[in-house]
Coordinates of C-alpha atoms in Angstrom, one line a residue:
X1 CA 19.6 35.6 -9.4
X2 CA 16.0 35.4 -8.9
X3 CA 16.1 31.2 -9.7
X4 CA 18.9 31.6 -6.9
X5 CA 16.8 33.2 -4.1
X6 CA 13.9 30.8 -4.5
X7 CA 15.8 28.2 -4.2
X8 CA 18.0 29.8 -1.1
X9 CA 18.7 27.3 1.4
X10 CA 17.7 23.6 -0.7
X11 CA 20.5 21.9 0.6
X12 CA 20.0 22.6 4.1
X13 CA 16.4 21.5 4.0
X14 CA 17.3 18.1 2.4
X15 CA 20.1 17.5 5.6
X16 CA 17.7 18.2 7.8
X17 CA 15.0 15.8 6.0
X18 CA 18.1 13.2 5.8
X19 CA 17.9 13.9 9.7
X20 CA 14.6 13.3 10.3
X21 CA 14.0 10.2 8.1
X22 CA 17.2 8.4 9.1
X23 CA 15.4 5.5 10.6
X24 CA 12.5 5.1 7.6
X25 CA 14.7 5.7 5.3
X26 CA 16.7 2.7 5.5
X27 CA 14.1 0.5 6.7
X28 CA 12.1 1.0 3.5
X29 CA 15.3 0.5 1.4
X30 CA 16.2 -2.6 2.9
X31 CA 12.3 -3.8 3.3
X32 CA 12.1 -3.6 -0.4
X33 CA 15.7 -5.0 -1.2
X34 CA 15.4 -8.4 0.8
X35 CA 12.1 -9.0 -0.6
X36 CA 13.4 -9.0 -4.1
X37 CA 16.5 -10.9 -3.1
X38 CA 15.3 -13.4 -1.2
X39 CA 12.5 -14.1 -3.7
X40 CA 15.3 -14.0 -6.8
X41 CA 17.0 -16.8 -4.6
X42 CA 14.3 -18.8 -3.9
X43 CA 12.9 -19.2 -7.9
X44 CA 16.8 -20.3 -8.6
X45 CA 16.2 -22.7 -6.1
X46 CA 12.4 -24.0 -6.5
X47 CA 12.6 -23.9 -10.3
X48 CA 16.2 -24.9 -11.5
X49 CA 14.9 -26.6 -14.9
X50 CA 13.0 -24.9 -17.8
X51 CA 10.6 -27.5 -17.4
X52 CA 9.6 -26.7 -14.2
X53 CA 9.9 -22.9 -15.1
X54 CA 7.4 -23.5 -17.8
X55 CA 4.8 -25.7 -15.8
X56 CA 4.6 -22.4 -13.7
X57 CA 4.1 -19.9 -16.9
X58 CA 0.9 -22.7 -17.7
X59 CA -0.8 -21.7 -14.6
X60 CA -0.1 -17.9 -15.2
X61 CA -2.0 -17.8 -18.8
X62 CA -5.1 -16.4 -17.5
X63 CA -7.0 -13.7 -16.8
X64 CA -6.3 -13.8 -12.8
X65 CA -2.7 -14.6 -13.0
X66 CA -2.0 -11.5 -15.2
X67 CA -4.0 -9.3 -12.7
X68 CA -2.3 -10.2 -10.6
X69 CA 1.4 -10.6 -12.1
X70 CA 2.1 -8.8 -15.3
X71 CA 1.7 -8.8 -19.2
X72 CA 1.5 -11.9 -21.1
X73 CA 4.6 -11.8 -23.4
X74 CA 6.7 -12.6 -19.9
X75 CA 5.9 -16.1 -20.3
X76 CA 6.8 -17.3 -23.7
X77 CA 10.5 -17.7 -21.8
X78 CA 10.1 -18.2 -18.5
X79 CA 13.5 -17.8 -17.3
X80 CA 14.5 -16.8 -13.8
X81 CA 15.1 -13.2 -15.1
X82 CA 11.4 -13.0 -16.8
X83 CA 9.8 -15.0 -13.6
X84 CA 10.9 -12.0 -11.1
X85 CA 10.1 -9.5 -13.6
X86 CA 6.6 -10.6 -14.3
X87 CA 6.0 -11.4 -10.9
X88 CA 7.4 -8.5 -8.9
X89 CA 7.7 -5.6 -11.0
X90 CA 4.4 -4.7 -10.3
X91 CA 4.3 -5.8 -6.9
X92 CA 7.4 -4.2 -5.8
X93 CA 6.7 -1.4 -7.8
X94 CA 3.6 -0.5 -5.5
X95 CA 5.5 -0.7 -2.8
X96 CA 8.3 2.3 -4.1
X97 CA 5.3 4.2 -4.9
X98 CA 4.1 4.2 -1.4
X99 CA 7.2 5.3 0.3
X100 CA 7.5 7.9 -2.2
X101 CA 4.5 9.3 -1.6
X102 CA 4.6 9.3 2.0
X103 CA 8.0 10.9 1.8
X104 CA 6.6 13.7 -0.1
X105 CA 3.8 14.3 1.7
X106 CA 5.4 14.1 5.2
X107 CA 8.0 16.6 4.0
X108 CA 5.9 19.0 2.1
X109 CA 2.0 19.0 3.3
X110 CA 2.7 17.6 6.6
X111 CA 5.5 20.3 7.5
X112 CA 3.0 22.8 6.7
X113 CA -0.6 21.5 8.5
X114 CA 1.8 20.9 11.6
X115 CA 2.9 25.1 11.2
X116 CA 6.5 24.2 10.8
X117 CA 7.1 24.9 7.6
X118 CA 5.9 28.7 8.3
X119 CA 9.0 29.3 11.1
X120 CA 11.0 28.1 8.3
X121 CA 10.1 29.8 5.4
X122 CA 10.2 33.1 7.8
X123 CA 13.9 32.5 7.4
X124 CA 16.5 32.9 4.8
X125 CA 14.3 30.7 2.6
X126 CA 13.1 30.4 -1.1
X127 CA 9.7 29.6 -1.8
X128 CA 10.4 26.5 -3.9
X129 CA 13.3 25.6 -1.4
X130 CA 10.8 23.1 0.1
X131 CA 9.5 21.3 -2.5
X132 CA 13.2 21.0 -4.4
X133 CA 14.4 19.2 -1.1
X134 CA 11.4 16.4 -0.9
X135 CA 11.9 16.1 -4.3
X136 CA 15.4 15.7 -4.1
X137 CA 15.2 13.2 -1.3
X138 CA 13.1 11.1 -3.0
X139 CA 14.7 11.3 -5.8
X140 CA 18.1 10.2 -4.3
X141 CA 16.2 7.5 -2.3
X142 CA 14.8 5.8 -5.5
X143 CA 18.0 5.9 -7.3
X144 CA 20.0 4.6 -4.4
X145 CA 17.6 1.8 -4.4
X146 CA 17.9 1.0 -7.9
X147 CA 21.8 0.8 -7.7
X148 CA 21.7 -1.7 -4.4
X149 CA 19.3 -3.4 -6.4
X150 CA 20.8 -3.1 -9.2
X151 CA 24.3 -4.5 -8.2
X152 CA 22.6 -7.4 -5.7
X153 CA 20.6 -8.5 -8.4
X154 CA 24.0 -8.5 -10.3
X155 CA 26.0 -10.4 -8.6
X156 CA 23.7 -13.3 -7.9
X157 CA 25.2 -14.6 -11.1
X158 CA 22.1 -16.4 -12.1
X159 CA 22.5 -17.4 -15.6
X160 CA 19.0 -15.4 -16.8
X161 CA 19.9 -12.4 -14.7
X162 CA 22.1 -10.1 -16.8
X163 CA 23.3 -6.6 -15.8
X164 CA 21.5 -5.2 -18.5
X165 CA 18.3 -6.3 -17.2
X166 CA 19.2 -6.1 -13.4
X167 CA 19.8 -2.5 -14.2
X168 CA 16.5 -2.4 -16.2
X169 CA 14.7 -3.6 -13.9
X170 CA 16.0 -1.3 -11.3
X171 CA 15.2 1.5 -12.9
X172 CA 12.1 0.5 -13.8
X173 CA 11.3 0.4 -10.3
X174 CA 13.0 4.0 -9.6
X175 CA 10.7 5.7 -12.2
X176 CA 7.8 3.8 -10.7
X177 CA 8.8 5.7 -7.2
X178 CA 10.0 9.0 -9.1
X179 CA 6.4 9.7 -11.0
X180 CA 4.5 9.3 -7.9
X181 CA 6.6 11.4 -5.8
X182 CA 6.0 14.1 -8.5
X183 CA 2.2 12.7 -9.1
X184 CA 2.3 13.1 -4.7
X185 CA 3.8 16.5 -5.1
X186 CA 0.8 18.0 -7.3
X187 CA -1.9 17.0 -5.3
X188 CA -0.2 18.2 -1.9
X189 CA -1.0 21.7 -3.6
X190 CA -4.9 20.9 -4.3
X191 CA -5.4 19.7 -0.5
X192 CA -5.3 21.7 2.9
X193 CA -4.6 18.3 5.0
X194 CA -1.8 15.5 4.6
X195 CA -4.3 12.6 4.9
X196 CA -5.7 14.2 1.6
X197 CA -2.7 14.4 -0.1
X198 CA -1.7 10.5 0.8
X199 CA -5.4 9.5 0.5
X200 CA -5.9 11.3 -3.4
X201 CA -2.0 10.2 -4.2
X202 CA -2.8 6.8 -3.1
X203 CA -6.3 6.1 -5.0
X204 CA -4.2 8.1 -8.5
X205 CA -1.9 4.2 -7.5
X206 CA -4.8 1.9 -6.9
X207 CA -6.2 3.4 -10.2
X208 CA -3.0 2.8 -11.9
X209 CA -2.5 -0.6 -10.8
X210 CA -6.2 -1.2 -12.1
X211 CA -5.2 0.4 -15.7
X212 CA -2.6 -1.8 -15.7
X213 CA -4.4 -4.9 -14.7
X214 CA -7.2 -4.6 -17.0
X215 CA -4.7 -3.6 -19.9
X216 CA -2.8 -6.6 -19.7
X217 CA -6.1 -8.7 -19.6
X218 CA -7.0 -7.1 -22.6
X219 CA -5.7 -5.3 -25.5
X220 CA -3.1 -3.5 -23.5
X221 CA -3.4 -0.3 -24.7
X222 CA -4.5 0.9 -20.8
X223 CA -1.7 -0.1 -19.7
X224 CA 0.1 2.7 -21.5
X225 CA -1.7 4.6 -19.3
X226 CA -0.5 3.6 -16.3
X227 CA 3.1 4.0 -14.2
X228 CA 3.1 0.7 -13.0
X229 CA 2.2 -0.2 -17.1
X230 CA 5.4 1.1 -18.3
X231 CA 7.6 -0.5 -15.7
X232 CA 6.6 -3.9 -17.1
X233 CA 6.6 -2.9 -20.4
X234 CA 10.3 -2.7 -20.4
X235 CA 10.4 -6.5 -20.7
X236 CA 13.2 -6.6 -18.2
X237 CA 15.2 -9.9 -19.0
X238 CA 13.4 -10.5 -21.8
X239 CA 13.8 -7.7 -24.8
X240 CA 15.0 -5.3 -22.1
X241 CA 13.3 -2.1 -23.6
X242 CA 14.4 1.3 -22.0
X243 CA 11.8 3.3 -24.2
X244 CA 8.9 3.2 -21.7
X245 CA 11.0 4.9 -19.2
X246 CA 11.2 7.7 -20.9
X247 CA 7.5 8.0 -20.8
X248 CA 7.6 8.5 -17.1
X249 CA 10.7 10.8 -17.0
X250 CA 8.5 13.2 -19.8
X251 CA 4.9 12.8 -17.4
X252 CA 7.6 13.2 -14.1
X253 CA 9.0 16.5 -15.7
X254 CA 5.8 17.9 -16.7
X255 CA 4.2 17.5 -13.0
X256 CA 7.4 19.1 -11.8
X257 CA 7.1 22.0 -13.8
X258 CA 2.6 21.8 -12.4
X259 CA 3.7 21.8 -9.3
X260 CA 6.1 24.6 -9.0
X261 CA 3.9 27.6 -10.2
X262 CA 0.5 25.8 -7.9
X263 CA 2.6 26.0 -4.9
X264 CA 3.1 30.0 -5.3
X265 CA -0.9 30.3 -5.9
X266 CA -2.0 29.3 -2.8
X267 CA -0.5 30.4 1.0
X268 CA 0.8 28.3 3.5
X269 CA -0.7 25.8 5.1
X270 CA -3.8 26.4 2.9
X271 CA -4.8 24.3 -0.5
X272 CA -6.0 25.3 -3.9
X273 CA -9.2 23.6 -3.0
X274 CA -10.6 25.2 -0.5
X275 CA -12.7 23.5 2.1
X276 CA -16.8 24.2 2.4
X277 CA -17.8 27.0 4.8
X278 CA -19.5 24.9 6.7
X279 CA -22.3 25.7 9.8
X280 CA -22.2 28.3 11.5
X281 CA -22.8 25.9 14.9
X282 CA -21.2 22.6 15.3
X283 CA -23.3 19.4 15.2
X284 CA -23.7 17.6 18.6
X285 CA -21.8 14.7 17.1
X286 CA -18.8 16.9 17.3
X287 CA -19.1 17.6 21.2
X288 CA -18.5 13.4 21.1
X289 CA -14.6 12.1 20.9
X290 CA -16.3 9.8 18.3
X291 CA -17.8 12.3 16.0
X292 CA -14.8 14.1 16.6
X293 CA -12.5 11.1 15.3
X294 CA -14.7 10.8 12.3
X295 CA -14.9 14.0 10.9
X296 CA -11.5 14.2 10.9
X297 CA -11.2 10.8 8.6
X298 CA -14.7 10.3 6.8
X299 CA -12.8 11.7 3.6
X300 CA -10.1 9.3 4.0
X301 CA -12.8 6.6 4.8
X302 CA -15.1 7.2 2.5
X303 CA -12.8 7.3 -0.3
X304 CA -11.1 3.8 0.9
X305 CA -14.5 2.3 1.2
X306 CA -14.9 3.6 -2.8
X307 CA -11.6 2.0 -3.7
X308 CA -12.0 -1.2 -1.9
X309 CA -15.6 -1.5 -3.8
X310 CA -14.1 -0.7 -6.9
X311 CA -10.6 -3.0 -6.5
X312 CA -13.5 -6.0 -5.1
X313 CA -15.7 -5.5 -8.6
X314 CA -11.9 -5.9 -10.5
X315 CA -11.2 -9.0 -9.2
X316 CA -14.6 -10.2 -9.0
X317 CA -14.8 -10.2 -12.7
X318 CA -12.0 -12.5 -13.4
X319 CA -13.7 -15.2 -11.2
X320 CA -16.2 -16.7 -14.4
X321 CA -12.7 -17.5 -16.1
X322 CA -11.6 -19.7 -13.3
X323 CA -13.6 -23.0 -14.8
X324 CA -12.4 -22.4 -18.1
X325 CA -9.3 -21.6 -16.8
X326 CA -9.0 -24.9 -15.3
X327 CA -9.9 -26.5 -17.5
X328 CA -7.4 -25.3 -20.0
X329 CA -4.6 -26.1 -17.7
X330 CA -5.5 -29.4 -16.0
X331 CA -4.5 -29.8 -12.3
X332 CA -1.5 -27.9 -12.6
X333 CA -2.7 -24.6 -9.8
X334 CA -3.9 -28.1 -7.2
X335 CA -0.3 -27.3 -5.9
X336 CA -0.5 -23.4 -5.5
X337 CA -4.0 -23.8 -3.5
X338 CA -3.5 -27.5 -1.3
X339 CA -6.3 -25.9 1.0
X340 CA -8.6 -26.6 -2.2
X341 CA -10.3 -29.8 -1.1
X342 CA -13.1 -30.7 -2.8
X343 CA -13.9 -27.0 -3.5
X344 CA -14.4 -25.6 -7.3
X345 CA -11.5 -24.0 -8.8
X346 CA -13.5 -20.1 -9.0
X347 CA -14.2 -20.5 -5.4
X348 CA -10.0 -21.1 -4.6
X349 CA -10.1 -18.1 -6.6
X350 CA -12.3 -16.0 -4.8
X351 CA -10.5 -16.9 -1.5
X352 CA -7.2 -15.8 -3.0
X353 CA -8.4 -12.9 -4.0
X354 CA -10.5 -11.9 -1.1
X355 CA -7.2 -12.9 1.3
X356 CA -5.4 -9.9 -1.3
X357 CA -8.2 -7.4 -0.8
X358 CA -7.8 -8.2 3.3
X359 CA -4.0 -6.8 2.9
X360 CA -4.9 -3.8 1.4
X361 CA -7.9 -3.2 3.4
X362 CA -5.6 -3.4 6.6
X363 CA -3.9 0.3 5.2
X364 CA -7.0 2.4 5.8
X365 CA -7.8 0.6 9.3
X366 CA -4.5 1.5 10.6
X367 CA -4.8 4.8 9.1
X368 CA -7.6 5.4 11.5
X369 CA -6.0 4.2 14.4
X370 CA -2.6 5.5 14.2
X371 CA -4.4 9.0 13.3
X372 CA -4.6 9.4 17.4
X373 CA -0.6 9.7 17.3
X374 CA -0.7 11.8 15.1
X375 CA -3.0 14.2 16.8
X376 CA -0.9 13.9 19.8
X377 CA 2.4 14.7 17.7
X378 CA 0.8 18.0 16.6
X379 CA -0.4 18.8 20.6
X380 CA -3.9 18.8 20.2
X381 CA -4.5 15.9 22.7
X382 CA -3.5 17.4 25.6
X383 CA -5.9 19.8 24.8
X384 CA -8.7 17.5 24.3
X385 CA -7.9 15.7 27.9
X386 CA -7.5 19.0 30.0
X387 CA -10.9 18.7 30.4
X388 CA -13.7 15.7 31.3
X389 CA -12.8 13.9 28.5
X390 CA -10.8 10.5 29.9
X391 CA -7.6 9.0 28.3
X392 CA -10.1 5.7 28.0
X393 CA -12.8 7.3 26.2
X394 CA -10.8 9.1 23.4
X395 CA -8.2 5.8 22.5
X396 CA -11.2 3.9 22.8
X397 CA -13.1 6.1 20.5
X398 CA -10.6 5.7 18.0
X399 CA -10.8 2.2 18.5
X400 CA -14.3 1.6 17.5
X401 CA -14.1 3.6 14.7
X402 CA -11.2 1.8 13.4
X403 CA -13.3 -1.7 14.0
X404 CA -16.3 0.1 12.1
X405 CA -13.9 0.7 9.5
X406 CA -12.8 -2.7 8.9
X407 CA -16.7 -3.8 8.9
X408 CA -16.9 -1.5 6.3
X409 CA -14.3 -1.8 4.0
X410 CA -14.8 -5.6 3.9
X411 CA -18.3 -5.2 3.6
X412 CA -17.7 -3.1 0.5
X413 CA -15.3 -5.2 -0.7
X414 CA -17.4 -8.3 -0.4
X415 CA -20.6 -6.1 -2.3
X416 CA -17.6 -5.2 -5.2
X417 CA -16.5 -9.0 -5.7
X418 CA -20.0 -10.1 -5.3
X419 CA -21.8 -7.8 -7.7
X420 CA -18.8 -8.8 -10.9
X421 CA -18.2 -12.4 -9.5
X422 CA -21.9 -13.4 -9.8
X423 CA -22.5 -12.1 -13.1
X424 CA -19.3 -13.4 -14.6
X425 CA -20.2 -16.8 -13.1
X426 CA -24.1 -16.6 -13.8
X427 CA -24.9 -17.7 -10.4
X428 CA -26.8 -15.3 -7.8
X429 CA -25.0 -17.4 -4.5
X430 CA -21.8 -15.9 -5.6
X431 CA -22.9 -12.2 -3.4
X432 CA -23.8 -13.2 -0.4
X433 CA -21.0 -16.0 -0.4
X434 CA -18.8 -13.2 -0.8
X435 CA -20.1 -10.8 1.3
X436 CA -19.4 -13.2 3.8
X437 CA -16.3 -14.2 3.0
X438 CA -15.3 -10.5 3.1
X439 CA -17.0 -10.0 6.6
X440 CA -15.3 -13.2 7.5
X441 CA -11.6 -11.5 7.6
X442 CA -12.8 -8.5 9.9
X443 CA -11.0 -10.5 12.9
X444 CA -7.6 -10.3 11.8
X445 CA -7.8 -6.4 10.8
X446 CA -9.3 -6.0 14.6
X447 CA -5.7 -7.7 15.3
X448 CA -4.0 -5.2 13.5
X449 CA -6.2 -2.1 15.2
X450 CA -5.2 -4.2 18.7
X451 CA -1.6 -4.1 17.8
X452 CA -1.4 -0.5 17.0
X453 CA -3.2 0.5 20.2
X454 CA -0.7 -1.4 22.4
X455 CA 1.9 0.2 20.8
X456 CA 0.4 3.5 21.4
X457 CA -0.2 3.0 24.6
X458 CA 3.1 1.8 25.9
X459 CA 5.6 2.4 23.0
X460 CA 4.0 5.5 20.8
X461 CA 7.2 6.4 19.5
X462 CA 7.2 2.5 17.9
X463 CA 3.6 2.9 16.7
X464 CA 4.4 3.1 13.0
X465 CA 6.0 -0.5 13.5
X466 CA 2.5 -1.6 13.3
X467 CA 2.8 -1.2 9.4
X468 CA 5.2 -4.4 9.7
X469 CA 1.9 -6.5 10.0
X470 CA 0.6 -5.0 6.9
X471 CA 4.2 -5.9 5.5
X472 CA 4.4 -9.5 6.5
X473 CA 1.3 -10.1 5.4
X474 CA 2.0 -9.8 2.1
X475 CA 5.0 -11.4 2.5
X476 CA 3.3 -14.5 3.9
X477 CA 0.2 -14.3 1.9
X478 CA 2.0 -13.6 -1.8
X479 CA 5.4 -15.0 -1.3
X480 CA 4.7 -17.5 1.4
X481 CA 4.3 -20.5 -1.3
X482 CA 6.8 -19.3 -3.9
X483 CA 9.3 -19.1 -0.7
X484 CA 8.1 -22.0 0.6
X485 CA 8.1 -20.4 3.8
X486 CA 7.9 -22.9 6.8
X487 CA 3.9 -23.1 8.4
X488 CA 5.1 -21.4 11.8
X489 CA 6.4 -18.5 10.0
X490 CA 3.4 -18.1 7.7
X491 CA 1.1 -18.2 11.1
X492 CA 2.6 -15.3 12.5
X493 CA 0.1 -13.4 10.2
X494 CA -3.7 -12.8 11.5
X495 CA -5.0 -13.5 7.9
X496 CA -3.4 -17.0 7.8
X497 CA -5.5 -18.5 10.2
X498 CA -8.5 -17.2 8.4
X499 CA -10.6 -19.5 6.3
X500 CA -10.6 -18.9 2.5
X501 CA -14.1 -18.8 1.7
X502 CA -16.1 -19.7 -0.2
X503 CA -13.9 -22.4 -0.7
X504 CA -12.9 -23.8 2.9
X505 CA -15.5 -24.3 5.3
X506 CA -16.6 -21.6 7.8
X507 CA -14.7 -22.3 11.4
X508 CA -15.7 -20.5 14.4
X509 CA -12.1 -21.8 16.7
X510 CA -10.1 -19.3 14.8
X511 CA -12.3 -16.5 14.5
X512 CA -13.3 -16.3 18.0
X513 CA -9.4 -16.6 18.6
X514 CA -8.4 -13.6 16.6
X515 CA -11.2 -11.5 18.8
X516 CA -9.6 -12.6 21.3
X517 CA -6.1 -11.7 21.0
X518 CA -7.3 -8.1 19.3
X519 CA -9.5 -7.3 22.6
X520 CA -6.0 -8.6 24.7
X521 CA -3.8 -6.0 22.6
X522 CA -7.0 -3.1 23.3
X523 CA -7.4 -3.7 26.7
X524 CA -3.2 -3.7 26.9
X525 CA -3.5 -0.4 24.8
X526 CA -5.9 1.2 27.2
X527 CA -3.9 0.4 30.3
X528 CA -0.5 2.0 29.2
X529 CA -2.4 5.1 27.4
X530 CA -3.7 5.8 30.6
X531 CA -0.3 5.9 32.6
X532 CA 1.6 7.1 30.6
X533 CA 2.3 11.2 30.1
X534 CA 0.4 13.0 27.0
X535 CA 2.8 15.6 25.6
X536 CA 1.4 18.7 25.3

């Protein structure tokens, strides 16, 4: 009975999140689906003979190809089956995690910084009634995304692709998307705020996805230790192991059964770690809409600008193995990298891996931007604009520090790469090439910000669409030469027209052009955020 009454009123909770997600929901499912599909189809199409198959496992035997890929023992037989397994399981996998976490969070820690959750829970509701429903959404979103997958994968009827692995591979995928919902639902107790929750639950994947990169690389016992790890060590089309997944349902259960008894130690809309006292009188910078803006994200920002130092020092330490690399290969990557020129192979590298680093550093800029919708969601910019404060001076606020941002992270990410990449290539030019070639993408993340400030200023109930650059991005950029996409679709993305350096030559044309079109989505921004109403 008493199991009963904290559970009173589960089902009703998950219709209602059903209700509310019905949109995201679907577009995350099919987001992830297509990409997997469409890249299934195009390795049956670009690579119909084992020859060619194997030509492409030669230039993945290396340290920077398994960073970025997967383990090693995926290319003794590189069917069509082991190809999409070594080169999306971890890729997609990220991707699950992400919209499992931000389903948890929005659900759970959101609900109850927005005050929400406290009219509901002052109902005919049990105390873990919450927290069952996200978990069961989740849940029944990552399993329904297995199936589709699952089945699509399936009935392709591509010779490689067995049900047995298609189904293994699925899965693999689910429990990806299933341990970080529960990994998400842990540390939602420890913080007060949702950007917290996401910001902690998304460094706990960044981490993982290092484990595993570094495991693979070497000895691959860290990439036991990692989520992502044990997806790709089911050797999906290969020996199809379904061992590993029982590592995650055993880590999945025993967060679960964490989170249950934290989420009764701590009340509502508070966090088992409690936040500093802080001064008794407010610093002047708070009396700005800038300092304002920032103390609200310099957590978030901070610990981005960590991550993206860290994830830049990763990849900058695979760079010395790009000669050797080369070397051991022959000529066989010329095709992966035609903007290559006369430029060394580490340098093509670099570029590639800076252009990767650029995707991810695009999440915390938006973040910062889109954080002004979020305030207004929860009412508190009306407040703000009832007095002097103009609509002008608070979205452009945000603006700036979302352009600081991007400085920032790339700037870090630059230092990270530069620091490893000169030491593992024993030459000192190596940091401030990188540096600069970090700095050098800043005008296609101000695109980004530009984008997401026209949308909240003329369409701000559209303004998470502005994740579909982040999205398409890594479509063009990671999938754009396995798909062979056509060079019109590939430019749709800001970071195509940006030069890979160190390798290409520095251009001012596009640069300049990218500032451009980000001050013309601002400005645009500005003008519709000040006509149009403010809900209060």
């Amino acid at each position: 009975m008493k199991r009963e009454r904290t559970l009173t009123g589960t089902g009703t909770l998950l219709r209602f999140m059903l209700r509310m997600d019905r949109i995201a929901i679907p577009a995350w499912v099919l987001s992830i689906l297509f990409v997997v599909l469409a890249t299934l189809s195009s390795f049956d199409e670009l690579y119909p003979t084992e020859t060619a198959r194997q030509s492409m496992a030669a230039t993945m035997v290396n340290p920077a190809g398994i960073a970025l890929t997967g383990p090693e023992f995926y290319l003794e037989n590189y069917t069509i089956g082991a190809m999409i397994s070594h080169q999306m399981l971890g890729m997609t996998g990220i991707a699950v995690a992400l919209m499992s976490i931000m389903l948890i969070v929005r659900h759970t820690r959101k609900e109850e910084e927005t005050g929400r959750m406290e009219l509901v829970r002052a109902s005919v509701t049990g105390r873990h009634a919450n927290t069952t429903a996200a978990l069961m959404l989740v849940g029944g979103v990552n399993v329904t995304l297995a199936l589709l997958l699952a089945l699509g994968m399936g009935v392709m009827g591509i010779e490689s692709v067995t049900w047995e692995g298609s189904f293994l591979f699925a899965a693999a995928l689910a429990s990806v998307g299933i341990v970080f919902a529960a990994i998400a639902a842990v540390l939602g107790q420890l913080m007060e705020h949702a950007r917290g929750a996401t910001g902690l639950s998304t460094g706990v994947l960044v981490a993982a996805y290092c484990l595993r990169a570094v495991g693979d690389i070497g000895d691959s016992a860290l990439s036991w230790l990692s989520p992502i790890g044990w997806a790709q060590q089911t050797s999906a089309f290969v020996d199809n192991k379904w061992t590993p997944l029982l590592l995650g349902a055993g880590l999945t259960a025993l967060l679960v059964v964490i989170a249950y008894p934290m989420s009764v130690r701590r009340d509502v809309g508070a966090g088992l770690v409690r936040p500093g006292r802080g001064r008794s009188e407010a610093s002047s910078s708070l009396t700005t809409p800038i300092g304002l803006a920032f103390r609200l994200q310099r957590l978030n920002l901070i610990v981005w600008c960590l991550a993206m130092l860290l994830f830049g020092m990763s990849y900058g330490s695979f760079i010395g193995e790009a000669e050797e690399m080369m070397d051991s290969i022959g000529g066989a990557l010329n095709e992966m990298l035609p903007e290559a020129g006369g430029a060394s192979f580490a340098d093509n590298i670099a570029g590639m891996f800076m252009t990767v680093t650029a995707i991810l550093a695009t999440i915390p800029v938006l973040q910062s931007i889109l954080k002004l919708r979020s305030e207004e969601n929860a009412g508190r910019v009306d407040t703000l604009l009832s007095g002097a404060l103009s609509r002008s001076r608070l979205l452009g606020s945000y603006l700036l520090l979302a352009a600081a941002g991007s400085v920032a992270m790339m700037f870090m990410a630059g230092l990270g790469m530069g620091l490893t990449g000169s030491q593992s290539m024993n030459d000192s030019r190596y940091l401030s090439e990188l540096i600069f070639a970090g700095l050098n993408f800043i005008p296609a993340l101000w695109v980004s910000v530009g984008l997401a400030a026209a949308l909240i200023g003329w369409l701000p109930r559209a303004a998470a669409l502005s994740w579909i650059i982040v999205v398409y991005a890594f479509i063009a950029v990671y999938l754009g030469g396995i798909l062979q996409l056509p060079e019109w679709v590939m430019s749709l993305s800001p970071l195509h027209h940006v030069p890979r350096l160190p390798a290409a030559s520095f251009e001012w044309t596009p640069l300049l052009l990218l500032t451009m079109v980000a001050v013309a989505l601002a400005w645009t921004g500005l003008r519709g955020f000040r006509q149009r109403d403010v809900p209060g």
